[in-house]
Amino acid sequence: MSARLRERIKNLLEQTLKNCELDEYVIESEYLSPLGSAIREAERRIDIAVLKKDKNDLKPYLYIECKEQKTSGSAEDKLFRALEEAKRDRLLGVHSIVVFAGAGFRQSYERWAMVEGFVREEYADLWFKRFFCRD
């Protein structure tokens, strides 16, 4: 279930920001994106949003979608939709990644996801450190 993955990733992200002494960011779960959906004419909730403080406002800085698949099934199809949403976010000026976990993804899907810039949960810690904490 993605809720557990979301909590693990959120905790990891909070720890990274704390360790790097970055207090200009706010983390929100299930954030309602002002950008909406790239695929459907509907609202879109982001699993984790990192918002950057800008004077008296918070601006979307990084969106993180979490996809977990313990057994084979339909979550693989959701990877394609997640990629389209992430591409659109980037075009509109918000960094966006998909973190995925679980043994249920076929190897070909997993390779495709990594080529497209998805991040395996095992590497999220390193990814966050490199993205946020570089001098």
Short mmCIF file of C-alpha atoms in Angstrom, two decimals, residues 19-133:
data_model
loop_
_atom_site.label_atom_id
_atom_site.label_comp_id
_atom_site.label_asym_id
_atom_site.label_seq_id
_atom_site.Cartn_x
_atom_site.Cartn_y
_atom_site.Cartn_z
CA ASN A 19 20.23 17.20 8.91
CA CYS A 20 21.00 19.77 6.22
CA GLU A 21 19.50 22.54 8.36
CA LEU A 22 17.03 23.59 5.68
CA ASP A 23 14.12 25.35 7.32
CA GLU A 24 12.83 27.13 4.22
CA TYR A 25 10.86 24.04 3.19
CA VAL A 26 7.52 22.71 4.40
CA ILE A 27 6.41 19.14 3.74
CA GLU A 28 2.76 18.27 3.17
CA SER A 29 1.13 14.89 2.54
CA GLU A 30 -1.77 14.44 0.13
CA TYR A 31 -1.31 17.99 -1.16
CA LEU A 32 -3.96 19.33 -3.52
CA SER A 33 -1.96 20.53 -6.52
CA PRO A 34 -2.91 23.91 -7.95
CA LEU A 35 -1.73 22.55 -11.32
CA GLY A 36 -4.48 19.92 -11.47
CA SER A 37 -4.08 16.73 -13.48
CA ALA A 38 -2.32 16.44 -16.82
CA ILE A 39 -4.47 13.49 -17.82
CA ARG A 40 -7.93 14.13 -16.45
CA GLU A 41 -9.80 17.34 -15.98
CA ALA A 42 -9.86 16.84 -12.25
CA GLU A 43 -8.14 17.71 -9.01
CA ARG A 44 -4.92 15.93 -8.23
CA ARG A 45 -3.53 15.03 -4.83
CA ILE A 46 0.23 14.72 -4.58
CA ASP A 47 1.53 12.08 -2.16
CA ILE A 48 4.22 14.41 -0.80
CA ALA A 49 4.76 18.06 -1.67
CA VAL A 50 7.78 20.06 -0.64
CA LEU A 51 6.80 23.71 -0.51
CA LYS A 52 9.35 26.50 -0.38
CA LYS A 53 8.76 29.55 1.78
CA ASP A 54 8.67 32.69 -0.38
CA LYS A 55 8.01 35.83 1.69
CA ASN A 56 4.49 35.26 3.02
CA ASP A 57 3.67 32.46 0.62
CA LEU A 58 4.45 28.78 0.08
CA LYS A 59 5.28 27.74 -3.47
CA PRO A 60 5.40 24.16 -4.79
CA TYR A 61 9.04 23.15 -5.15
CA LEU A 62 9.09 19.33 -5.39
CA TYR A 63 6.30 16.82 -5.88
CA ILE A 64 6.86 13.20 -4.93
CA GLU A 65 4.50 10.44 -6.03
CA CYS A 66 4.84 7.07 -4.27
CA LYS A 67 4.04 3.79 -6.02
CA GLU A 68 4.37 0.44 -4.30
CA GLN A 69 3.70 -2.98 -5.81
CA LYS A 70 4.19 -6.07 -3.63
CA THR A 71 2.68 -8.53 -6.13
CA SER A 72 2.05 -8.32 -9.85
CA GLY A 73 -0.95 -6.21 -10.73
CA SER A 74 -2.30 -2.93 -11.98
CA ALA A 75 0.13 -0.56 -10.21
CA GLU A 76 2.50 -0.98 -13.15
CA ASP A 77 -0.02 0.82 -15.34
CA LYS A 78 -0.07 3.68 -12.83
CA LEU A 79 3.64 4.25 -13.50
CA PHE A 80 2.84 5.51 -16.99
CA ARG A 81 0.29 7.99 -15.67
CA ALA A 82 2.70 9.11 -12.93
CA LEU A 83 5.35 9.81 -15.56
CA GLU A 84 2.99 12.01 -17.58
CA GLU A 85 2.02 13.96 -14.47
CA ALA A 86 5.70 14.41 -13.50
CA LYS A 87 6.63 15.63 -16.98
CA ARG A 88 3.87 18.24 -16.89
CA ASP A 89 4.83 19.38 -13.39
CA ARG A 90 8.37 19.97 -14.60
CA LEU A 91 7.16 21.92 -17.63
CA LEU A 92 5.19 24.15 -15.25
CA GLY A 93 8.23 24.76 -13.02
CA VAL A 94 7.81 22.23 -10.22
CA HIS A 95 10.43 19.52 -9.73
CA SER A 96 8.72 16.13 -9.71
CA ILE A 97 9.79 12.55 -9.06
CA VAL A 98 8.20 9.16 -8.57
CA VAL A 99 9.52 6.91 -5.81
CA PHE A 100 8.65 3.26 -6.26
CA ALA A 101 9.06 0.16 -4.13
CA GLY A 102 8.17 -3.49 -3.92
CA ALA A 103 8.99 -6.74 -5.64
CA GLY A 104 5.79 -6.82 -7.72
CA PHE A 105 7.08 -4.80 -10.66
CA ARG A 106 8.23 -6.77 -13.65
CA GLN A 107 11.91 -6.31 -14.35
CA SER A 108 11.20 -4.65 -17.69
CA TYR A 109 8.90 -2.07 -16.03
CA GLU A 110 11.45 -1.42 -13.33
CA ARG A 111 14.20 -0.82 -15.88
CA TRP A 112 11.91 1.47 -17.87
CA ALA A 113 11.01 3.42 -14.72
CA MET A 114 14.65 3.95 -13.75
CA VAL A 115 15.53 5.09 -17.29
CA GLU A 116 12.68 7.61 -17.06
CA GLY A 117 14.09 9.02 -13.81
CA PHE A 118 12.00 7.20 -11.22
CA VAL A 119 13.75 6.57 -7.90
CA ARG A 120 13.73 3.20 -6.15
CA GLU A 121 12.97 3.55 -2.45
CA GLU A 122 16.39 2.11 -1.57
CA TYR A 123 18.04 5.11 -3.26
CA ALA A 124 15.70 7.86 -2.04
CA ASP A 125 17.96 8.82 0.88
CA LEU A 126 20.91 9.42 -1.44
CA TRP A 127 18.68 11.21 -3.96
CA PHE A 128 17.35 13.62 -1.31
CA LYS A 129 20.83 14.33 0.04
CA ARG A 130 22.18 15.09 -3.42
CA PHE A 131 19.16 17.19 -4.38
CA PHE A 132 18.87 19.29 -1.21
CA CYS A 133 22.18 19.21 0.67
#
